[in-house]
Amino acid sequence: MNHAAFQQCINPACRATYGIDEVRVSCAKCDSLLDILYDWTKLPVPKNLSYFEHRWSTKGTGVTGRLDFSGVWRFREMLPFYNSEDDIVTIGEGRTVLQQADLLGRQLGMKPGNLLLQYEGLNPSGSFKDNGMTAAFTHAKMVGAKKVACASTGNTSASLAVFAAFAEMKGVVFIGTGKISFGKLSQALDYGALTIQIKGDFDACLRRIRHIAVDMPELGIYLMNSVNPFRLEGQKSIMFRILEARDWQSPDWIVVPGGNLGNCSAFGKAFAELKELGLIKKIPRLAVINASGANTLNTLYNQYNLRWNDGNFDPTTIQRLYAGMDEANYHPNTVASAIEISRPVNLPKALRALHVMDGVVREVTDDEILEHRAMVARWGFGCEPASGASVAGMHKLMEEGVIGRDETVVCILTGHELKDPNVTVKYHTGVDMKTVQDMAPREEPHGKLSNKPVAVEDDLEAILKAIGA
Ligand code: F0G
């Protein structure tokens, strides 16, 4: 048992703690989100970040070579929640690239060296999710989970499916009838996950799977969405790799698309910890970019002025917005299907990250997303639409003068260009191949490994039957 790591409620008025071997996605006392925290005094903390460089020469060799090979676990001293290194489930995730994007920067009026793109689409399943999934699967293995599940706009399901296959666990993914791109759906099916399409959007799917995983423990389903605090521990490594690629110097800005707000939350935690440990001098500023068709964070942050306020943020503001959405029967709608989310579960942690990193929030239209995605493809090496939002948002912030022309900006490209080729083809040709909104099979599939998706009503009994519970 790891005695230096524990789970803690993020609500400062509560701060209840839980053991690292407990399976929780919220506080039992006040229902707030949980953090994974460490008693650093009991742990071997590196004296400076260059310590990690010795792992470049040991990757793939010796007992820990498989960990040194991973872009997440070569920083394992920064996420030491596991009991033993044997617990760690890795598929070689996080070997991604920070590109100095001078050609694209020139188009946007930036000086050479000032625009950098962090290509998280180069992960094994093609998105940043693998950084978090390796950590959550490690925890799932520690607690003996056999079944894992998530709701997803596509990338989480692809990542869960590949890790479940490697870890020999049963993977169940819930996708909604919003949009899912063919690239992502094909991965979940190929990697063998039970794929269930519920008649409802992402937010409805997440509510269902959360209920099934949390309130029905007898089913033994381990929840892999980013409410799972272990996911975020792995996603911190995206920031470590950016620092590594820059000789351990912080950039001025990190710009990231916001959906369920797990990624930006993880970034805030990474920098808060690095600062606390004296491993960096400067914390970069954070910009979180919503799509206009799914702009909950932007509305709350910029219209309602909602702030972290040392954890004492006003929940009624959020409840009011959500009640209004219900009343209007509002459903998010954006070409960036990955971030088509209107009730981001990590909202409080995102507010905290915005506080830690002196952050800003913006929204960008679908047209801005499409144009900037195409620019990344033309002058970089491509990304999916949601990732284009980060470049579009950065452009907007530069035109507003919030990001200075002399500042160094890292835009996170969260998913691979080939995740959503339909959007690309439509952009260039006008031909709309559609994303998958109804995947009830039109004819019986007959491949030896055909993994038929299951379409069900948004009804608990029907869903449990589909899972085989
Ligand atoms: N970019 C891509 C490509 C994504 O797939 C997601 C989230 C985000 C950005 C937003 O990240 O949720 O941490 O704010 N996709 C999830 C999914 C929700 O189900 O694949 P976030």
Short mmCIF file of C-alpha atoms and ligand atoms in Angstrom, two decimals:
data_model
loop_
_atom_site.label_atom_id
_atom_site.label_comp_id
_atom_site.label_asym_id
_atom_site.label_seq_id
_atom_site.Cartn_x
_atom_site.Cartn_y
_atom_site.Cartn_z
CA MET A 1 0.00 0.00 0.00
CA ASN A 2 1.28 3.44 -1.00
CA HIS A 3 1.18 5.62 2.11
CA ALA A 4 2.49 8.78 0.50
CA ALA A 5 -0.48 9.19 -1.87
CA PHE A 6 -4.11 9.79 -1.01
CA GLN A 7 -7.33 11.18 -2.46
CA GLN A 8 -8.74 14.43 -1.18
CA CYS A 9 -11.91 16.43 -1.71
CA ILE A 10 -11.18 19.72 -3.53
CA ASN A 11 -13.76 21.63 -1.45
CA PRO A 12 -11.77 23.66 1.11
CA ALA A 13 -14.67 23.51 3.57
CA CYS A 14 -14.57 19.69 3.48
CA ARG A 15 -11.14 18.29 2.51
CA ALA A 16 -12.18 14.73 3.37
CA THR A 17 -9.48 12.23 2.46
CA TYR A 18 -9.65 8.71 1.08
CA GLY A 19 -7.11 5.95 0.58
CA ILE A 20 -5.45 5.52 -2.77
CA ASP A 21 -6.97 2.04 -3.19
CA GLU A 22 -10.53 3.35 -2.94
CA VAL A 23 -12.61 3.66 -6.10
CA ARG A 24 -14.37 7.03 -6.01
CA VAL A 25 -15.18 9.82 -8.43
CA SER A 26 -16.54 12.25 -5.86
CA CYS A 27 -16.43 13.01 -2.15
CA ALA A 28 -18.73 10.84 -0.01
CA LYS A 29 -19.42 13.79 2.28
CA CYS A 30 -20.07 16.72 -0.07
CA ASP A 31 -20.03 15.21 -3.59
CA SER A 32 -17.21 17.52 -4.80
CA LEU A 33 -14.47 16.32 -7.14
CA LEU A 34 -11.38 14.58 -5.77
CA ASP A 35 -7.67 15.21 -6.22
CA ILE A 36 -4.82 12.74 -6.01
CA LEU A 37 -2.36 14.28 -3.58
CA TYR A 38 1.05 13.27 -2.31
CA ASP A 39 3.05 13.69 0.85
CA TRP A 40 6.13 14.80 -1.04
CA THR A 41 8.27 14.66 2.12
CA LYS A 42 7.98 10.85 2.01
CA LEU A 43 8.86 10.64 -1.69
CA PRO A 44 12.05 10.90 -3.73
CA VAL A 45 11.37 14.24 -5.45
CA PRO A 46 13.96 15.20 -8.11
CA LYS A 47 15.97 18.33 -7.28
CA ASN A 48 15.51 19.70 -10.78
CA LEU A 49 13.65 18.69 -13.90
CA SER A 50 16.79 17.77 -15.86
CA TYR A 51 16.87 14.70 -13.58
CA PHE A 52 14.41 13.10 -16.00
CA GLU A 53 16.82 13.31 -18.93
CA HIS A 54 18.73 10.17 -17.91
CA ARG A 55 15.67 8.17 -18.96
CA TRP A 56 16.24 9.04 -22.59
CA SER A 57 19.12 6.56 -22.63
CA THR A 58 17.43 3.81 -20.61
CA LYS A 59 14.14 3.63 -22.53
CA GLY A 60 13.37 0.09 -23.58
CA THR A 61 16.17 -1.49 -21.54
CA GLY A 62 16.28 -3.18 -18.15
CA VAL A 63 13.40 -3.71 -15.75
CA THR A 64 12.06 -0.16 -15.92
CA GLY A 65 12.82 0.37 -19.61
CA ARG A 66 9.16 0.03 -20.58
CA LEU A 67 8.34 2.86 -18.17
CA ASP A 68 11.17 5.06 -19.39
CA PHE A 69 9.85 4.53 -22.94
CA SER A 70 6.48 6.07 -21.98
CA GLY A 71 6.12 9.84 -22.22
CA VAL A 72 3.94 9.65 -19.10
CA TRP A 73 5.89 7.27 -16.86
CA ARG A 74 9.33 8.63 -17.54
CA PHE A 75 8.03 11.35 -15.20
CA ARG A 76 6.73 8.81 -12.69
CA GLU A 77 8.12 10.67 -9.66
CA MET A 78 5.47 13.33 -10.45
CA LEU A 79 2.54 10.87 -10.30
CA PRO A 80 3.64 8.33 -7.71
CA PHE A 81 0.23 6.93 -6.72
CA TYR A 82 0.92 3.31 -7.71
CA ASN A 83 1.89 0.65 -5.19
CA SER A 84 4.53 -0.98 -7.34
CA GLU A 85 5.93 -0.42 -10.81
CA ASP A 86 4.41 -3.76 -11.79
CA ASP A 87 0.96 -2.14 -11.48
CA ILE A 88 1.65 0.22 -14.34
CA VAL A 89 -0.32 -0.41 -17.54
CA THR A 90 1.50 1.23 -20.44
CA ILE A 91 1.26 0.91 -24.22
CA GLY A 92 4.01 3.41 -25.05
CA GLU A 93 1.78 6.47 -24.76
CA GLY A 94 2.91 10.09 -24.66
CA ARG A 95 5.73 9.94 -27.19
CA THR A 96 4.58 13.18 -28.75
CA VAL A 97 6.17 16.17 -30.43
CA LEU A 98 6.42 19.89 -29.73
CA GLN A 99 6.75 21.49 -33.16
CA GLN A 100 8.11 24.97 -33.71
CA ALA A 101 5.39 26.02 -36.15
CA ASP A 102 7.05 28.94 -37.93
CA LEU A 103 5.13 28.50 -41.19
CA LEU A 104 1.78 28.65 -39.43
CA GLY A 105 3.02 31.38 -37.12
CA ARG A 106 3.94 33.51 -40.15
CA GLN A 107 0.35 33.22 -41.43
CA LEU A 108 -0.87 34.49 -38.08
CA GLY A 109 1.60 37.37 -37.94
CA MET A 110 3.91 35.76 -35.37
CA LYS A 111 7.69 35.83 -35.18
CA PRO A 112 9.69 32.62 -35.79
CA GLY A 113 9.93 30.59 -32.59
CA ASN A 114 6.85 32.10 -30.93
CA LEU A 115 4.22 29.54 -31.97
CA LEU A 116 4.60 25.94 -30.86
CA LEU A 117 2.20 23.07 -31.45
CA GLN A 118 2.03 20.12 -29.08
CA TYR A 119 0.90 17.16 -31.22
CA GLU A 120 -0.98 14.89 -28.83
CA GLY A 121 -2.59 13.20 -31.85
CA LEU A 122 0.65 11.21 -32.10
CA ASN A 123 -0.43 8.99 -29.19
CA PRO A 124 -1.16 5.29 -29.90
CA SER A 125 -4.94 5.85 -30.14
CA GLY A 126 -4.49 9.22 -31.84
CA SER A 127 -5.44 11.62 -29.04
CA PHE A 128 -4.23 13.04 -25.74
CA LYS A 129 -6.57 10.68 -23.88
CA ASP A 130 -3.89 7.97 -23.76
CA ASN A 131 -1.91 10.09 -21.28
CA GLY A 132 -4.75 9.85 -18.80
CA MET A 133 -5.92 6.36 -19.65
CA THR A 134 -2.55 4.80 -18.79
CA ALA A 135 -2.85 6.27 -15.28
CA ALA A 136 -6.51 5.32 -14.77
CA PHE A 137 -5.89 1.76 -16.04
CA THR A 138 -2.97 1.52 -13.64
CA HIS A 139 -5.35 2.38 -10.82
CA ALA A 140 -8.00 0.01 -12.20
CA LYS A 141 -5.41 -2.78 -12.15
CA MET A 142 -4.38 -1.84 -8.58
CA VAL A 143 -7.96 -2.28 -7.38
CA GLY A 144 -8.57 -5.46 -9.39
CA ALA A 145 -11.15 -4.02 -11.82
CA LYS A 146 -12.30 -6.36 -14.57
CA LYS A 147 -14.82 -4.11 -16.38
CA VAL A 148 -14.20 -0.52 -17.39
CA ALA A 149 -16.58 1.96 -18.99
CA CYS A 150 -16.90 5.53 -20.20
CA ALA A 151 -19.20 7.92 -22.00
CA SER A 152 -17.49 9.57 -24.91
CA THR A 153 -17.61 11.93 -27.84
CA GLY A 154 -15.19 9.43 -29.43
CA ASN A 155 -11.60 9.81 -28.31
CA THR A 156 -12.05 8.59 -24.75
CA SER A 157 -13.81 5.51 -26.10
CA ALA A 158 -11.02 4.81 -28.60
CA SER A 159 -8.41 5.15 -25.88
CA LEU A 160 -10.36 3.09 -23.35
CA ALA A 161 -10.90 0.38 -25.94
CA VAL A 162 -7.23 -0.04 -26.79
CA PHE A 163 -6.12 -0.02 -23.14
CA ALA A 164 -8.88 -2.46 -22.16
CA ALA A 165 -7.72 -4.83 -24.88
CA PHE A 166 -4.11 -4.67 -23.64
CA ALA A 167 -5.10 -4.95 -19.98
CA GLU A 168 -7.49 -7.82 -20.78
CA MET A 169 -10.44 -6.05 -19.18
CA LYS A 170 -13.96 -5.80 -20.58
CA GLY A 171 -14.40 -2.35 -22.14
CA VAL A 172 -17.85 -0.78 -22.45
CA VAL A 173 -18.25 2.55 -24.22
CA PHE A 174 -21.34 4.73 -24.38
CA ILE A 175 -21.68 7.13 -27.23
CA GLY A 176 -24.59 9.46 -27.79
CA THR A 177 -26.62 10.43 -30.80
CA GLY A 178 -24.88 13.81 -30.95
CA LYS A 179 -21.97 13.30 -33.28
CA ILE A 180 -19.15 10.79 -33.33
CA SER A 181 -16.67 10.74 -36.17
CA PHE A 182 -16.11 7.55 -38.17
CA GLY A 183 -12.43 7.46 -37.20
CA LYS A 184 -13.19 7.27 -33.50
CA LEU A 185 -16.12 4.88 -33.77
CA SER A 186 -14.07 2.54 -35.95
CA GLN A 187 -11.38 2.37 -33.26
CA ALA A 188 -13.77 1.41 -30.45
CA LEU A 189 -15.22 -1.35 -32.64
CA ASP A 190 -11.85 -2.58 -33.88
CA TYR A 191 -10.30 -2.76 -30.42
CA GLY A 192 -13.21 -4.92 -29.27
CA ALA A 193 -15.12 -2.70 -26.82
CA LEU A 194 -18.82 -3.26 -26.32
CA THR A 195 -20.13 -0.11 -28.02
CA ILE A 196 -23.52 1.15 -26.96
CA GLN A 197 -25.25 4.09 -28.58
CA ILE A 198 -27.81 5.77 -26.36
CA LYS A 199 -30.47 8.05 -27.76
CA GLY A 200 -29.22 11.21 -26.07
CA ASP A 201 -26.22 13.56 -26.16
CA PHE A 202 -22.84 13.16 -24.44
CA ASP A 203 -24.05 14.73 -21.21
CA ALA A 204 -26.93 12.22 -21.02
CA CYS A 205 -24.52 9.33 -21.68
CA LEU A 206 -22.18 10.46 -18.92
CA ARG A 207 -25.04 10.80 -16.44
CA ARG A 208 -26.12 7.23 -17.25
CA ILE A 209 -22.74 5.55 -17.05
CA ARG A 210 -21.84 7.48 -13.92
CA HIS A 211 -25.04 6.29 -12.27
CA ILE A 212 -24.41 2.71 -13.32
CA ALA A 213 -20.75 2.69 -12.24
CA VAL A 214 -21.13 4.63 -8.99
CA ASP A 215 -24.57 3.73 -7.66
CA MET A 216 -24.51 0.07 -8.70
CA PRO A 217 -21.17 -1.14 -7.29
CA GLU A 218 -22.39 -4.74 -7.49
CA LEU A 219 -21.89 -4.53 -11.27
CA GLY A 220 -18.15 -3.92 -10.74
CA ILE A 221 -17.83 -1.29 -13.46
CA TYR A 222 -14.84 1.04 -13.12
CA LEU A 223 -15.49 4.55 -14.54
CA MET A 224 -12.87 5.90 -16.94
CA ASN A 225 -14.19 9.42 -17.65
CA SER A 226 -12.14 12.38 -16.49
CA VAL A 227 -14.16 12.70 -13.24
CA ASN A 228 -11.80 9.87 -12.35
CA PRO A 229 -8.96 11.82 -10.70
CA PHE A 230 -6.32 9.31 -11.79
CA ARG A 231 -6.92 10.25 -15.44
CA LEU A 232 -5.77 13.77 -14.71
CA GLU A 233 -2.56 12.58 -13.07
CA GLY A 234 -1.49 11.10 -16.41
CA GLN A 235 -2.57 14.18 -18.36
CA LYS A 236 -0.19 16.34 -16.29
CA SER A 237 2.61 14.77 -18.32
CA ILE A 238 1.65 16.82 -21.41
CA MET A 239 2.99 19.83 -19.53
CA PHE A 240 6.15 17.99 -18.44
CA ARG A 241 6.91 17.14 -22.06
CA ILE A 242 6.42 20.72 -23.18
CA LEU A 243 8.91 21.85 -20.55
CA GLU A 244 11.26 19.04 -21.53
CA ALA A 245 11.19 20.10 -25.19
CA ARG A 246 12.01 23.68 -24.13
CA ASP A 247 14.97 22.86 -21.93
CA TRP A 248 12.69 23.12 -18.87
CA GLN A 249 11.67 26.71 -19.56
CA SER A 250 7.98 27.59 -19.31
CA PRO A 251 6.36 29.23 -22.35
CA ASP A 252 4.24 32.36 -21.80
CA TRP A 253 0.96 30.69 -22.75
CA ILE A 254 -0.69 27.29 -22.97
CA VAL A 255 -3.83 27.23 -25.13
CA VAL A 256 -6.16 24.24 -25.01
CA PRO A 257 -9.68 23.37 -26.22
CA GLY A 258 -12.21 22.85 -23.41
CA GLY A 259 -14.84 20.11 -23.43
CA ASN A 260 -15.28 18.20 -20.19
CA LEU A 261 -12.41 20.37 -18.87
CA GLY A 262 -10.20 17.51 -17.67
CA ASN A 263 -7.17 18.52 -19.67
CA CYS A 264 -6.99 22.15 -18.54
CA SER A 265 -7.61 20.99 -14.96
CA ALA A 266 -4.67 18.59 -15.19
CA PHE A 267 -2.44 21.36 -16.56
CA GLY A 268 -3.26 23.62 -13.61
CA LYS A 269 -2.45 20.83 -11.16
CA ALA A 270 0.84 20.07 -12.92
CA PHE A 271 2.05 23.65 -12.65
CA ALA A 272 0.80 24.12 -9.08
CA GLU A 273 2.80 21.04 -8.04
CA LEU A 274 5.92 21.98 -10.00
CA LYS A 275 5.88 25.40 -8.40
CA GLU A 276 5.26 24.01 -4.92
CA LEU A 277 8.24 21.68 -5.35
CA GLY A 278 10.45 24.51 -6.58
CA LEU A 279 10.98 22.79 -9.94
CA ILE A 280 9.91 25.77 -12.07
CA LYS A 281 10.14 29.52 -11.63
CA LYS A 282 7.34 30.67 -13.88
CA ILE A 283 3.81 29.34 -14.38
CA PRO A 284 2.56 30.00 -17.93
CA ARG A 285 -0.83 31.59 -18.50
CA LEU A 286 -3.72 29.38 -19.62
CA ALA A 287 -6.30 29.99 -22.32
CA VAL A 288 -9.23 27.56 -22.52
CA ILE A 289 -11.18 27.67 -25.76
CA ASN A 290 -14.82 26.58 -26.09
CA ALA A 291 -16.71 26.10 -29.31
CA SER A 292 -19.55 28.63 -29.54
CA GLY A 293 -21.97 25.72 -29.89
CA ALA A 294 -20.85 24.31 -26.50
CA ASN A 295 -19.78 27.35 -24.54
CA THR A 296 -20.68 26.67 -20.91
CA LEU A 297 -17.30 27.62 -19.46
CA ASN A 298 -17.07 30.79 -21.54
CA THR A 299 -20.56 31.84 -20.47
CA LEU A 300 -19.92 31.19 -16.80
CA TYR A 301 -16.46 32.76 -16.79
CA ASN A 302 -17.01 35.81 -18.94
CA GLN A 303 -20.73 36.57 -18.66
CA TYR A 304 -21.46 35.45 -15.10
CA ASN A 305 -17.94 36.22 -13.85
CA LEU A 306 -17.71 32.88 -12.05
CA ARG A 307 -14.31 32.41 -10.36
CA TRP A 308 -12.63 29.74 -8.23
CA ASN A 309 -12.56 32.14 -5.27
CA ASP A 310 -10.45 29.78 -3.10
CA GLY A 311 -12.98 27.03 -3.67
CA ASN A 312 -15.92 29.17 -2.58
CA PHE A 313 -17.33 29.65 -6.07
CA ASP A 314 -21.06 30.11 -6.32
CA PRO A 315 -22.71 26.83 -7.43
CA THR A 316 -26.10 28.48 -7.86
CA THR A 317 -24.74 30.37 -10.90
CA ILE A 318 -24.03 27.03 -12.54
CA GLN A 319 -27.36 25.56 -11.50
CA ARG A 320 -29.17 28.59 -12.94
CA LEU A 321 -27.43 28.22 -16.29
CA TYR A 322 -28.19 24.48 -16.43
CA ALA A 323 -31.84 25.02 -15.47
CA GLY A 324 -32.11 27.53 -18.32
CA MET A 325 -30.62 24.96 -20.71
CA ASP A 326 -33.18 22.38 -19.60
CA GLU A 327 -36.01 24.82 -19.97
CA ALA A 328 -34.94 25.71 -23.49
CA ASN A 329 -34.31 22.03 -24.30
CA TYR A 330 -30.81 23.12 -25.29
CA HIS A 331 -28.35 20.63 -26.77
CA PRO A 332 -24.80 21.63 -27.68
CA ASN A 333 -23.99 21.61 -31.38
CA THR A 334 -20.59 22.13 -32.98
CA VAL A 335 -18.54 20.79 -35.87
CA ALA A 336 -15.87 20.07 -33.22
CA SER A 337 -17.76 16.97 -32.07
CA ALA A 338 -15.08 16.11 -29.48
CA ILE A 339 -16.01 19.15 -27.40
CA GLU A 340 -19.76 19.08 -27.97
CA ILE A 341 -20.39 19.07 -24.19
CA SER A 342 -22.57 21.46 -22.22
CA ARG A 343 -22.19 20.22 -18.62
CA PRO A 344 -18.44 19.87 -18.11
CA VAL A 345 -17.86 17.63 -15.10
CA ASN A 346 -14.50 19.14 -14.21
CA LEU A 347 -15.78 22.71 -14.08
CA PRO A 348 -14.60 23.44 -10.49
CA LYS A 349 -11.12 22.09 -11.20
CA ALA A 350 -11.01 24.15 -14.40
CA LEU A 351 -11.84 27.28 -12.40
CA ARG A 352 -9.00 26.38 -10.06
CA ALA A 353 -6.60 25.88 -12.99
CA LEU A 354 -7.63 29.26 -14.43
CA HIS A 355 -6.81 30.79 -11.04
CA VAL A 356 -3.44 29.02 -10.72
CA MET A 357 -2.42 29.91 -14.28
CA ASP A 358 -3.93 33.42 -14.44
CA GLY A 359 -6.16 32.14 -17.21
CA VAL A 360 -8.62 33.43 -19.77
CA VAL A 361 -11.52 31.75 -21.60
CA ARG A 362 -12.82 32.40 -25.10
CA GLU A 363 -15.24 30.81 -27.51
CA VAL A 364 -14.75 30.43 -31.26
CA THR A 365 -17.30 29.76 -34.00
CA ASP A 366 -17.42 26.65 -36.14
CA ASP A 367 -16.15 28.67 -39.11
CA GLU A 368 -13.16 29.88 -37.10
CA ILE A 369 -12.48 26.30 -36.00
CA LEU A 370 -12.67 24.99 -39.58
CA GLU A 371 -10.40 27.70 -40.99
CA HIS A 372 -7.76 27.29 -38.30
CA ARG A 373 -7.88 23.50 -38.47
CA ALA A 374 -7.23 23.78 -42.20
CA MET A 375 -4.33 26.15 -41.53
CA VAL A 376 -2.74 23.67 -39.13
CA ALA A 377 -3.05 21.02 -41.83
CA ARG A 378 -1.64 23.24 -44.57
CA TRP A 379 1.27 24.64 -42.57
CA GLY A 380 1.76 22.01 -39.89
CA PHE A 381 0.83 18.37 -39.98
CA GLY A 382 -2.83 18.42 -39.15
CA CYS A 383 -5.29 17.95 -36.33
CA GLU A 384 -8.97 17.24 -35.76
CA PRO A 385 -11.52 20.08 -35.51
CA ALA A 386 -11.58 20.38 -31.68
CA SER A 387 -7.82 20.92 -31.72
CA GLY A 388 -8.22 23.65 -34.33
CA ALA A 389 -10.16 25.53 -31.65
CA SER A 390 -6.96 26.12 -29.69
CA VAL A 391 -5.26 27.84 -32.65
CA ALA A 392 -8.42 29.80 -33.47
CA GLY A 393 -8.64 30.92 -29.85
CA MET A 394 -5.00 31.91 -29.75
CA HIS A 395 -5.47 33.96 -32.92
CA LYS A 396 -8.45 35.74 -31.38
CA LEU A 397 -6.54 36.48 -28.16
CA MET A 398 -3.63 37.88 -30.15
CA GLU A 399 -5.91 40.17 -32.13
CA GLU A 400 -7.45 41.34 -28.87
CA GLY A 401 -3.94 42.09 -27.57
CA VAL A 402 -4.34 39.68 -24.64
CA ILE A 403 -1.57 37.48 -26.02
CA GLY A 404 1.35 39.72 -26.94
CA ARG A 405 3.05 39.38 -30.33
CA ASP A 406 6.37 38.75 -28.57
CA GLU A 407 5.05 36.00 -26.35
CA THR A 408 5.70 32.28 -26.73
CA VAL A 409 2.52 30.28 -27.15
CA VAL A 410 1.98 26.52 -27.07
CA CYS A 411 -1.29 25.36 -28.61
CA ILE A 412 -2.29 21.83 -27.66
CA LEU A 413 -3.39 19.78 -30.67
CA THR A 414 -5.46 17.21 -28.84
CA GLY A 415 -6.37 14.80 -31.63
CA HIS A 416 -5.00 13.46 -34.92
CA GLU A 417 -6.11 14.82 -38.27
CA LEU A 418 -7.38 11.39 -39.41
CA LYS A 419 -9.82 11.12 -36.50
CA ASP A 420 -12.41 13.09 -38.44
CA PRO A 421 -11.68 13.01 -42.19
CA ASN A 422 -15.31 13.77 -43.07
CA VAL A 423 -14.99 17.31 -41.81
CA THR A 424 -11.81 17.75 -43.83
CA VAL A 425 -13.34 16.35 -47.03
CA LYS A 426 -16.42 18.50 -46.60
CA TYR A 427 -14.27 21.59 -46.02
CA HIS A 428 -12.37 21.01 -49.26
CA THR A 429 -15.10 19.61 -51.50
CA GLY A 430 -18.46 20.59 -50.06
CA VAL A 431 -19.43 16.90 -50.02
CA ASP A 432 -21.02 16.01 -46.68
CA MET A 433 -20.38 12.39 -45.71
CA LYS A 434 -21.95 13.04 -42.27
CA THR A 435 -20.70 11.79 -38.94
CA VAL A 436 -22.36 8.83 -37.32
CA GLN A 437 -25.57 9.90 -35.66
CA ASP A 438 -27.48 6.63 -35.89
CA MET A 439 -25.45 3.48 -36.10
CA ALA A 440 -28.14 0.82 -35.93
CA PRO A 441 -26.71 -1.68 -38.48
CA ARG A 442 -28.40 -1.57 -41.91
CA GLU A 443 -27.24 -5.10 -42.72
CA GLU A 444 -25.76 -7.94 -40.70
CA PRO A 445 -21.98 -7.59 -40.46
CA HIS A 446 -20.26 -10.90 -41.25
CA GLY A 447 -16.52 -10.44 -40.59
CA LYS A 448 -14.99 -13.05 -38.27
CA LEU A 449 -14.20 -10.29 -35.75
CA SER A 450 -17.27 -8.10 -36.43
CA ASN A 451 -18.12 -6.23 -33.22
CA LYS A 452 -21.65 -4.99 -33.75
CA PRO A 453 -22.61 -1.78 -31.97
CA VAL A 454 -25.81 -1.77 -29.95
CA ALA A 455 -28.33 1.08 -30.21
CA VAL A 456 -30.63 1.54 -27.20
CA GLU A 457 -33.15 4.04 -25.82
CA ASP A 458 -31.99 6.35 -23.01
CA ASP A 459 -33.58 3.96 -20.51
CA LEU A 460 -31.81 2.32 -17.57
CA GLU A 461 -33.29 -1.15 -18.00
CA ALA A 462 -32.50 -1.25 -21.72
CA ILE A 463 -28.97 -0.03 -21.03
CA LEU A 464 -28.30 -2.64 -18.31
CA LYS A 465 -29.58 -5.34 -20.65
CA ALA A 466 -27.23 -4.12 -23.40
CA ILE A 467 -24.25 -4.25 -21.00
CA GLY A 468 -25.24 -7.77 -20.04
CA ALA A 469 -25.58 -6.76 -16.37
N1 F0G B 1 -9.94 17.71 -27.89
C1 F0G B 1 -10.28 16.47 -28.23
C2 F0G B 1 -9.77 15.93 -29.52
C3 F0G B 1 -11.12 15.70 -27.39
O1 F0G B 1 -11.45 14.47 -27.73
C4 F0G B 1 -11.60 16.28 -26.20
C5 F0G B 1 -12.48 15.55 -25.31
C6 F0G B 1 -11.19 17.58 -25.89
C7 F0G B 1 -10.36 18.27 -26.74
C8 F0G B 1 -11.62 18.25 -24.64
O2 F0G B 1 -10.88 17.82 -23.55
O3 F0G B 1 -12.72 17.10 -22.09
O4 F0G B 1 -10.43 17.40 -21.20
O5 F0G B 1 -11.77 19.37 -21.90
N2 F0G B 1 -13.04 14.46 -25.62
C9 F0G B 1 -13.82 13.63 -24.69
C10 F0G B 1 -14.14 12.29 -25.31
C11 F0G B 1 -14.89 14.28 -23.98
O6 F0G B 1 -15.14 11.67 -24.92
O7 F0G B 1 -13.39 11.82 -26.13
P1 F0G B 1 -11.49 17.94 -22.10
#
